[in-house]
mmCIF file of C-alpha atoms and ligand atoms in Angstrom:
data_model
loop_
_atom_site.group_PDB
_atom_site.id
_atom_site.type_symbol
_atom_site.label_atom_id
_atom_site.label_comp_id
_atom_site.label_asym_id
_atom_site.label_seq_id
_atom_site.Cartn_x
_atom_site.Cartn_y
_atom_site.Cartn_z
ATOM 1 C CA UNK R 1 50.019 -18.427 49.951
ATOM 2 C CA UNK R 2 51.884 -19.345 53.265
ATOM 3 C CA UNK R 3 50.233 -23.060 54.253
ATOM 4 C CA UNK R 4 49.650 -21.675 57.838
ATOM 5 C CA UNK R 5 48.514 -18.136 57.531
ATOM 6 C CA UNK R 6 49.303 -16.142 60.585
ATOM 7 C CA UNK R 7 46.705 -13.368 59.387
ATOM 8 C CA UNK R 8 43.975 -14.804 57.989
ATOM 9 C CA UNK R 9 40.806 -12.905 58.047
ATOM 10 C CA UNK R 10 42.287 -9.684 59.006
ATOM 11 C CA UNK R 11 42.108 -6.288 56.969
ATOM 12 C CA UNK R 12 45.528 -4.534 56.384
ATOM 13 C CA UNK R 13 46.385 -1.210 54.616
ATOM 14 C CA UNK R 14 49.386 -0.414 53.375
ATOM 15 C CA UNK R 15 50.166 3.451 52.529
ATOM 16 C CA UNK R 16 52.495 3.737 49.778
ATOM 17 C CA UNK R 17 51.911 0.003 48.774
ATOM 18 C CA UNK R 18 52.366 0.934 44.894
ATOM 19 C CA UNK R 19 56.288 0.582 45.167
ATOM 20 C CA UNK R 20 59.476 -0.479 47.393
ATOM 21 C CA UNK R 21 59.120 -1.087 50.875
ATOM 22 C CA UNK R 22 54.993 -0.418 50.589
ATOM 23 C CA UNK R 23 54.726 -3.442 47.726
ATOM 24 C CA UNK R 24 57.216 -6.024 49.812
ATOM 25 C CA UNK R 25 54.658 -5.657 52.933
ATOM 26 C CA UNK R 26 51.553 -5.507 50.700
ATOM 27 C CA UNK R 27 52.666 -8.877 49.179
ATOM 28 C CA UNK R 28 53.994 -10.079 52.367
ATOM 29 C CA UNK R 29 50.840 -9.681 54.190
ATOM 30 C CA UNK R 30 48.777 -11.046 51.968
ATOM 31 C CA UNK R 31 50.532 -14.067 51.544
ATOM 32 C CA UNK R 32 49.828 -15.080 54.959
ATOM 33 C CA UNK R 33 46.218 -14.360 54.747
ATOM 34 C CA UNK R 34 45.291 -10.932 55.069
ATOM 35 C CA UNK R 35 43.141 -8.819 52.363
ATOM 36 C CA UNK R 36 45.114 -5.784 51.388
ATOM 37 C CA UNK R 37 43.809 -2.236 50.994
ATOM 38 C CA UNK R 38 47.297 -0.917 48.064
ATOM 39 C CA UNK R 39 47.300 2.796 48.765
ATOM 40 C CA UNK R 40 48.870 5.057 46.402
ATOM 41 C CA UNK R 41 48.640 8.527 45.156
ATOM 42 C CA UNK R 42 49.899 8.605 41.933
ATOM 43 C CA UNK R 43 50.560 5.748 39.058
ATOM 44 C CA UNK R 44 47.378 3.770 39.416
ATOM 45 C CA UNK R 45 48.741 0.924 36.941
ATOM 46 C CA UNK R 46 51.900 0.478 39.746
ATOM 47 C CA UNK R 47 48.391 -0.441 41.955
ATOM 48 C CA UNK R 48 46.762 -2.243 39.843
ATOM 49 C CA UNK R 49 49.988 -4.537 39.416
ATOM 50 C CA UNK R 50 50.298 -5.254 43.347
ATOM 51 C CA UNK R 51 47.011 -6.012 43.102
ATOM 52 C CA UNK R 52 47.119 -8.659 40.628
ATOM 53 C CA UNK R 53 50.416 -10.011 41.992
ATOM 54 C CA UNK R 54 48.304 -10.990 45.343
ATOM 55 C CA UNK R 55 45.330 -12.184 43.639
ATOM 56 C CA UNK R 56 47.321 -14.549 41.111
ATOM 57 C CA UNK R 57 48.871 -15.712 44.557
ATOM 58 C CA UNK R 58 45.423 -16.694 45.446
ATOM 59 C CA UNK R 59 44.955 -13.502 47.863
ATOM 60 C CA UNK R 60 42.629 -10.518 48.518
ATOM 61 C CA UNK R 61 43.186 -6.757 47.647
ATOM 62 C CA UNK R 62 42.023 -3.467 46.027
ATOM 63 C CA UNK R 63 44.015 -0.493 45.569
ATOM 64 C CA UNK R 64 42.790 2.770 46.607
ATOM 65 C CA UNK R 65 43.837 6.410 45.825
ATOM 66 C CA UNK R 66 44.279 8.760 48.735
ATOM 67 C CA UNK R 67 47.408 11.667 50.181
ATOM 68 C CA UNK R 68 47.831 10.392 53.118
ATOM 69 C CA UNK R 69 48.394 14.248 54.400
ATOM 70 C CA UNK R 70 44.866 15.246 53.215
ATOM 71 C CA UNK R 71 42.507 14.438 56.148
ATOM 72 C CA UNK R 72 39.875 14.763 53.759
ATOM 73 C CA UNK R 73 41.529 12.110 51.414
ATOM 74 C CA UNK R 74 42.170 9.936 54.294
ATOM 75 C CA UNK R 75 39.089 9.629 56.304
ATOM 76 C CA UNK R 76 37.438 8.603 51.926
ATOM 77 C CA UNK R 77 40.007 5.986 51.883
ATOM 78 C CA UNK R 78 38.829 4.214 55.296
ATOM 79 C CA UNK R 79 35.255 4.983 54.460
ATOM 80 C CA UNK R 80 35.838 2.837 51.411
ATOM 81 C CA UNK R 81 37.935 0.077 52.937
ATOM 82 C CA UNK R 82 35.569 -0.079 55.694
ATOM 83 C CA UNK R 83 32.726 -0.971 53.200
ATOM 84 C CA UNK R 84 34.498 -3.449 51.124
ATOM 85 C CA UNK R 85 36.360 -5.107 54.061
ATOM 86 C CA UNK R 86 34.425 -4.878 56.515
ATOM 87 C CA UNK R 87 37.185 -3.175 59.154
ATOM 88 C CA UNK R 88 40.794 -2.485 59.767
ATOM 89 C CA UNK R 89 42.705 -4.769 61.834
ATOM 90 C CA UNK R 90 46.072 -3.713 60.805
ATOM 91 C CA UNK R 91 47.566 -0.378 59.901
ATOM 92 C CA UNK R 92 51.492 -0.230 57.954
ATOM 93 C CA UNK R 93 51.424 3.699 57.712
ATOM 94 C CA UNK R 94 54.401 3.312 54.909
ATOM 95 C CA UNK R 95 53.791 6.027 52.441
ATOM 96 C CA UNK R 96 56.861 8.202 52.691
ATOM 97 C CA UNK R 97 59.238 10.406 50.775
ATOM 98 C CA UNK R 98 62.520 12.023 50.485
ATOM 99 C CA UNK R 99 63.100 15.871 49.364
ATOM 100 C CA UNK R 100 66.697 15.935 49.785
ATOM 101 C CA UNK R 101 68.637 19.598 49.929
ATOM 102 C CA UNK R 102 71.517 20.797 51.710
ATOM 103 C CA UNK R 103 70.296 23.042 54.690
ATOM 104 C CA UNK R 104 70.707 26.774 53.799
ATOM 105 C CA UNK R 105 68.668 25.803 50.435
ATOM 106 C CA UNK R 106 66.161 23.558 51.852
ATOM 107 C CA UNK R 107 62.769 25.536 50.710
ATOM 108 C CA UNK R 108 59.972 25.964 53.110
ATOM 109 C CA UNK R 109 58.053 23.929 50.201
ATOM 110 C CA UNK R 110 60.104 21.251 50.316
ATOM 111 C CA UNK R 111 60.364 20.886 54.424
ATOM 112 C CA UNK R 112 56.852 20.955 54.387
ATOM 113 C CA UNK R 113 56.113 18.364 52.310
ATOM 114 C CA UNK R 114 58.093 15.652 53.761
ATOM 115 C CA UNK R 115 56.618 16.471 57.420
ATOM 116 C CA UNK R 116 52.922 16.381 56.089
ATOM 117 C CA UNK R 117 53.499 12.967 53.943
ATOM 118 C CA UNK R 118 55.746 11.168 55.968
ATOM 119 C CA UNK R 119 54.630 12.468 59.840
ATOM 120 C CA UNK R 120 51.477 13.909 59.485
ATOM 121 C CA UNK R 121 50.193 11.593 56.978
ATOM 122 C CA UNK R 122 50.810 8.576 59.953
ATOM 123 C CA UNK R 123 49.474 10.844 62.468
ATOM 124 C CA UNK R 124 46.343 10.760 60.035
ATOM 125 C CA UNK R 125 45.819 6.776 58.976
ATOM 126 C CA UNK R 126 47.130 6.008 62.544
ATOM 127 C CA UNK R 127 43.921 8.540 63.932
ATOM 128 C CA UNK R 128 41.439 7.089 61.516
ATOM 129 C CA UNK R 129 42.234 3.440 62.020
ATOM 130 C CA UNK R 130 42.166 3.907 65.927
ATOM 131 C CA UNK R 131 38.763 5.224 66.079
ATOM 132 C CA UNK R 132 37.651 2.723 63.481
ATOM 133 C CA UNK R 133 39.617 -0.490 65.888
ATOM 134 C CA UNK R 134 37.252 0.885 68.842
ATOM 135 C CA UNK R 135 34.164 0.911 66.977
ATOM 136 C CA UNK R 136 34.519 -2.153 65.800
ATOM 137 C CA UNK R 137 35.599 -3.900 68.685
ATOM 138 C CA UNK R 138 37.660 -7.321 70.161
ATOM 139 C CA UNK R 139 37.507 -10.409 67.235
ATOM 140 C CA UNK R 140 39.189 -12.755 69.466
ATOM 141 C CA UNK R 141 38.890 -15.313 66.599
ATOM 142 C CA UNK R 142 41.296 -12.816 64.379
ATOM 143 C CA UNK R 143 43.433 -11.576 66.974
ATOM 144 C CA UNK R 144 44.236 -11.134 70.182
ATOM 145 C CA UNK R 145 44.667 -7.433 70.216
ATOM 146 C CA UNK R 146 41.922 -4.590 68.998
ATOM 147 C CA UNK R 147 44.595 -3.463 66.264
ATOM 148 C CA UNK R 148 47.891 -3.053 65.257
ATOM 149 C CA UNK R 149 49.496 -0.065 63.850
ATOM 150 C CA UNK R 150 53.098 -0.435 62.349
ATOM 151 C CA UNK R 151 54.814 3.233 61.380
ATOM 152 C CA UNK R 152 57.569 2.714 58.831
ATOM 153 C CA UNK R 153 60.538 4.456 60.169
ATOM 154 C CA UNK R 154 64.434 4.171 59.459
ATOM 155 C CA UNK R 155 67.758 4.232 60.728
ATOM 156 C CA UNK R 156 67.323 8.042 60.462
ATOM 157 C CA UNK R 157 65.270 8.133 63.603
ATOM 158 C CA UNK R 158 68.832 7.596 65.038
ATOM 159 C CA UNK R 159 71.317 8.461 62.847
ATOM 160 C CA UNK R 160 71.685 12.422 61.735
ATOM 161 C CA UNK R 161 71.796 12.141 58.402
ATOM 162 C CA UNK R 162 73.307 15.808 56.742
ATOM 163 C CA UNK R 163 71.552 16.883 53.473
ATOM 164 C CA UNK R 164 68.615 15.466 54.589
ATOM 165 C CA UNK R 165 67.160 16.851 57.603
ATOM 166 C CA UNK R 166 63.397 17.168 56.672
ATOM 167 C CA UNK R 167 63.745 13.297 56.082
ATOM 168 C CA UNK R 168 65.664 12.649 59.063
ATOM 169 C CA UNK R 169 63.227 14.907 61.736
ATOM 170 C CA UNK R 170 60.293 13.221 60.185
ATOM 171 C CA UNK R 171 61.462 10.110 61.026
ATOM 172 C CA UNK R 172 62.890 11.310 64.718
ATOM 173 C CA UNK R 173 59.297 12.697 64.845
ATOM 174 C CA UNK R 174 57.809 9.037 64.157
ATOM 175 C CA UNK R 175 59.801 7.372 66.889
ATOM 176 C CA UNK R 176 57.995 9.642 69.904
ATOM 177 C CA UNK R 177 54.373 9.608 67.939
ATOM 178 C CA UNK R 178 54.787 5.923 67.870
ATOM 179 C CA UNK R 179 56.087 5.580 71.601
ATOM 180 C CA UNK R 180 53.130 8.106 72.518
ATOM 181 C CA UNK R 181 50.453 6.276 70.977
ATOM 182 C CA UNK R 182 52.026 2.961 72.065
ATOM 183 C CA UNK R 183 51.655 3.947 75.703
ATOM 184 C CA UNK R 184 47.831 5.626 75.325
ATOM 185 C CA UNK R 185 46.629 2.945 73.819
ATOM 186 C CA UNK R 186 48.676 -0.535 75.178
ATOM 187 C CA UNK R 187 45.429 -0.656 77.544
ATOM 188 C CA UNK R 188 42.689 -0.815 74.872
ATOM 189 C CA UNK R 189 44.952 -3.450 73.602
ATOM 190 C CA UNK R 190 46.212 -1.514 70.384
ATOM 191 C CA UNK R 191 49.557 -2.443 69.775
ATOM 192 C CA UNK R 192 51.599 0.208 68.001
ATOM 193 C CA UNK R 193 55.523 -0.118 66.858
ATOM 194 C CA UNK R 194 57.794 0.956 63.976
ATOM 195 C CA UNK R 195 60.191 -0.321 61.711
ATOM 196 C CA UNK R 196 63.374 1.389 60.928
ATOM 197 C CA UNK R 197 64.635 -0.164 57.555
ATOM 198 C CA UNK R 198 68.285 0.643 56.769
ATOM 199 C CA UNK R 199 69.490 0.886 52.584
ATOM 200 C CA UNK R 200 66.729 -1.106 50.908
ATOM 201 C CA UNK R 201 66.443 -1.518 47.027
ATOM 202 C CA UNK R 202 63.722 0.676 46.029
ATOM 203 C CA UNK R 203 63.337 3.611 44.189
ATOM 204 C CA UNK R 204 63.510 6.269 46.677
ATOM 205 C CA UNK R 205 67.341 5.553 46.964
ATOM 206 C CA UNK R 206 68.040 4.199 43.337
ATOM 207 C CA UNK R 207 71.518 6.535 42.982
ATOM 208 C CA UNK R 208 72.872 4.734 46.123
ATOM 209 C CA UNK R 209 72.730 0.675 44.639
ATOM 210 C CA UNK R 210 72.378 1.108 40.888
ATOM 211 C CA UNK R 211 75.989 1.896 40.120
ATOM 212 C CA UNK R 212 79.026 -0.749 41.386
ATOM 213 C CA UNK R 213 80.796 2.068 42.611
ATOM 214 C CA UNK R 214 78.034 3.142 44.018
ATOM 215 C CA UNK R 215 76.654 0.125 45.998
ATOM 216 C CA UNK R 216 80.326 -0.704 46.673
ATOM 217 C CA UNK R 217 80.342 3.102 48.963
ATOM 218 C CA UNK R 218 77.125 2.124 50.269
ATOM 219 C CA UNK R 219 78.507 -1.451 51.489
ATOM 220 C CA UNK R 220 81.044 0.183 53.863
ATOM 221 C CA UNK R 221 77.899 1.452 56.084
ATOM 222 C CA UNK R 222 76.576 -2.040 55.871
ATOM 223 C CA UNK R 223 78.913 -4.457 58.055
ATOM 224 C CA UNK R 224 76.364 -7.774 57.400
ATOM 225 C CA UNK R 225 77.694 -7.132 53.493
ATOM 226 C CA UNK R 226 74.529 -6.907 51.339
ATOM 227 C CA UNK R 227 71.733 -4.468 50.705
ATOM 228 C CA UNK R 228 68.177 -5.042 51.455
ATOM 229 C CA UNK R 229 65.470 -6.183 49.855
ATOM 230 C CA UNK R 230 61.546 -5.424 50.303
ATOM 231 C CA UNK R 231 60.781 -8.758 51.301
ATOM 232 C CA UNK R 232 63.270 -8.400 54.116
ATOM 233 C CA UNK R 233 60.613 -5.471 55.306
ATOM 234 C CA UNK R 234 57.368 -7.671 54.287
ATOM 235 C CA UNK R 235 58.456 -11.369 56.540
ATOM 236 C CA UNK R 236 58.931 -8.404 59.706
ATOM 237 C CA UNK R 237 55.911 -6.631 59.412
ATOM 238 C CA UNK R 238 53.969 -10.132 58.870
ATOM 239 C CA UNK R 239 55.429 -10.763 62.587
ATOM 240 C CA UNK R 240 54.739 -7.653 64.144
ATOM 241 C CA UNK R 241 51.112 -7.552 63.091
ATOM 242 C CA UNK R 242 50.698 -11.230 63.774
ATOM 243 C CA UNK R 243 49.160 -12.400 67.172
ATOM 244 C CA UNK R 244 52.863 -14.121 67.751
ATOM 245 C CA UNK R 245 54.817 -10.687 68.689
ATOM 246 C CA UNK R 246 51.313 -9.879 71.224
ATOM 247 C CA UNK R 247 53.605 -8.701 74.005
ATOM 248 C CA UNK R 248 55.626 -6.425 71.749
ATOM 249 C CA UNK R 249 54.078 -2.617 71.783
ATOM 250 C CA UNK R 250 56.227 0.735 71.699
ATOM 251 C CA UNK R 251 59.319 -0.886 70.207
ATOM 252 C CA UNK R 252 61.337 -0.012 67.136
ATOM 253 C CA UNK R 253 62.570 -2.514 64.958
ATOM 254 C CA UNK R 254 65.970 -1.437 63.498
ATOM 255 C CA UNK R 255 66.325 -3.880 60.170
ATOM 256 C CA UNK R 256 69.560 -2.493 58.617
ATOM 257 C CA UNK R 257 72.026 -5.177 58.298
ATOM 258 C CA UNK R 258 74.294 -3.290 61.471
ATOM 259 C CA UNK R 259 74.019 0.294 59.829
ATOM 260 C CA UNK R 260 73.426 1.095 63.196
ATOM 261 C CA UNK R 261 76.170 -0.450 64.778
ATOM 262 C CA UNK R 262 78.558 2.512 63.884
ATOM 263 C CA UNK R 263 80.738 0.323 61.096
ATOM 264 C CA UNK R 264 82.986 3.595 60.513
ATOM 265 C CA UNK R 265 83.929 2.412 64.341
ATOM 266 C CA UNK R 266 85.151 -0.906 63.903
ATOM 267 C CA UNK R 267 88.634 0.486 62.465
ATOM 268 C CA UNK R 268 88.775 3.301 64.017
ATOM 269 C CA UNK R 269 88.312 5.930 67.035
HETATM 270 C C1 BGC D 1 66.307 6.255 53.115
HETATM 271 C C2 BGC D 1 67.234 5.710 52.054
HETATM 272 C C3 BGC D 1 68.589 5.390 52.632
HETATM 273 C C4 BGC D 1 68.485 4.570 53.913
HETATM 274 C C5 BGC D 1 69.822 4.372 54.604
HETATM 275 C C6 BGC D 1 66.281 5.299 54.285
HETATM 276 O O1 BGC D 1 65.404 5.744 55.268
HETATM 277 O O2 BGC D 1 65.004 6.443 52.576
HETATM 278 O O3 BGC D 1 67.356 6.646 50.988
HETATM 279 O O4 BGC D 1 69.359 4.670 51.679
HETATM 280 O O5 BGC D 1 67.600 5.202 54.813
HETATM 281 O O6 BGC D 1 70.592 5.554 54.666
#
């Protein structure tokens, strides 16, 4: 555990905290102090492992089942948290997937899905853990703002990305939700921003790294050289949801190594 915890005391939940990204910020945050609610929907042994990862660190968490696009699932899963931790003070609405098709075959199914996980399933948490920041009220001793929601984005709020575009609208979609609810709710002091992760080593994009020739493609979109790693995620969301970014609210944090920076550019055009 970090010596000088800058969330100690506070309640986090992580959506999609079994694996990848989710697991980096779980760990992450609870190394510098905050008890962690592990959300996952499937693979409750993936859960259980987070789980005992931060507690052998000397940290606080439980995992808890709930589809984050089932309101009915999501309003059991704060219930719960609520009773074992007492609140919510910050919400990383992670929990996303990827359906990937090439247009004219994309299924209705499949569109579907990856708006109601990966939009609507934020739009839910974010909903729940904004009503339960107001009823709970200002802790000044935990933080200076009521709450603070972090939406996991990606570069594909910005970059078209063909092949993909379920994935890619849902996370265009995120970038106004987040900007909305950053601007309705800066004045009861809920702070709300997103991250937009470039390649990171997870599962959800194992084809793209696992190979040489594979991860040697994927380097040409990366001009800072390497891939990224979960932790990379975790150490950013620590600082958004800590008291020392206060005056950052409706903001997207591109972490991507310069994927955005148009590398295909620096040779040519
Ligand atoms: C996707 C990954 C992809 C990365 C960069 C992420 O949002 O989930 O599959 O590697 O963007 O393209």
């Amino acid at each position: 555990m970090n010596s000088s915890p800058k969330l100690q005391g506070q309640a986090a939940l992580v959506t999609g905290a079994n694996s990848g990204i989710g697991r980096g910020v779980a760990l992450a945050l609870a190394n510098d102090g905050a008890k962690v609610v592990v959300n996952y929907v499937a693979a409750p042994e993936s859960a259980e492992e987070v789980v005992s990862e931060i507690k052998k660190n000397g940290g606080l968490a439980i995992a808890l089942q709930g589809d984050v696009s089932r309101e009915d699932e999501v309003k059991a899963m704060f219930e719960l948290m609520v009773k074992e931790f007492g609140t919510i003070d910050i919400l990383v609405a992670n929990a996303g997937i990827q359906k990937d098709c090439n247009f004219e075959d994309m299924s209705l199914e499949d569109w579907n899905r990856v708006l109601d996980i990966n939009l609507t399933g934020q739009f839910l948490c974010a909903r729940e853990a904004v009503r339960e920041f107001i009823r709970r009220g200002m802790v000044k001793e935990r933080s200076c703002a009521l709450g603070k929601i972090i939406c996991m984005s990606s570069v594909h709020q910005e970059i078209p990305w063909g092949g993909h575009v379920n994935y890619a609208t849902s996370k265009g979609g995120i970038n106004m939700m987040m900007k909305s609810m950053a601007q309705e709710l800066a004045p009861k002091k809920i702070r709300v921003n997103s991250i937009a992760p470039g390649a990171i080593e997870t599962g959800i994009n194992q084809k793209v790294w696992s190979t040489s020739a594979a991860l040697d493609r994927l380097l040409t979109l990366i001009p800072y050289g390497r891939i990224g790693m979960p932790d990379d995620i975790g150490k950013l969301a620590v600082w958004l949801a800590s008291d020392e970014s206060d005056y950052i609210t409706g903001t997207t944090v591109f972490i991507d190594g310069g994927m955005t920076l148009y590398p295909g550019f620096s040779t040519n055009g």
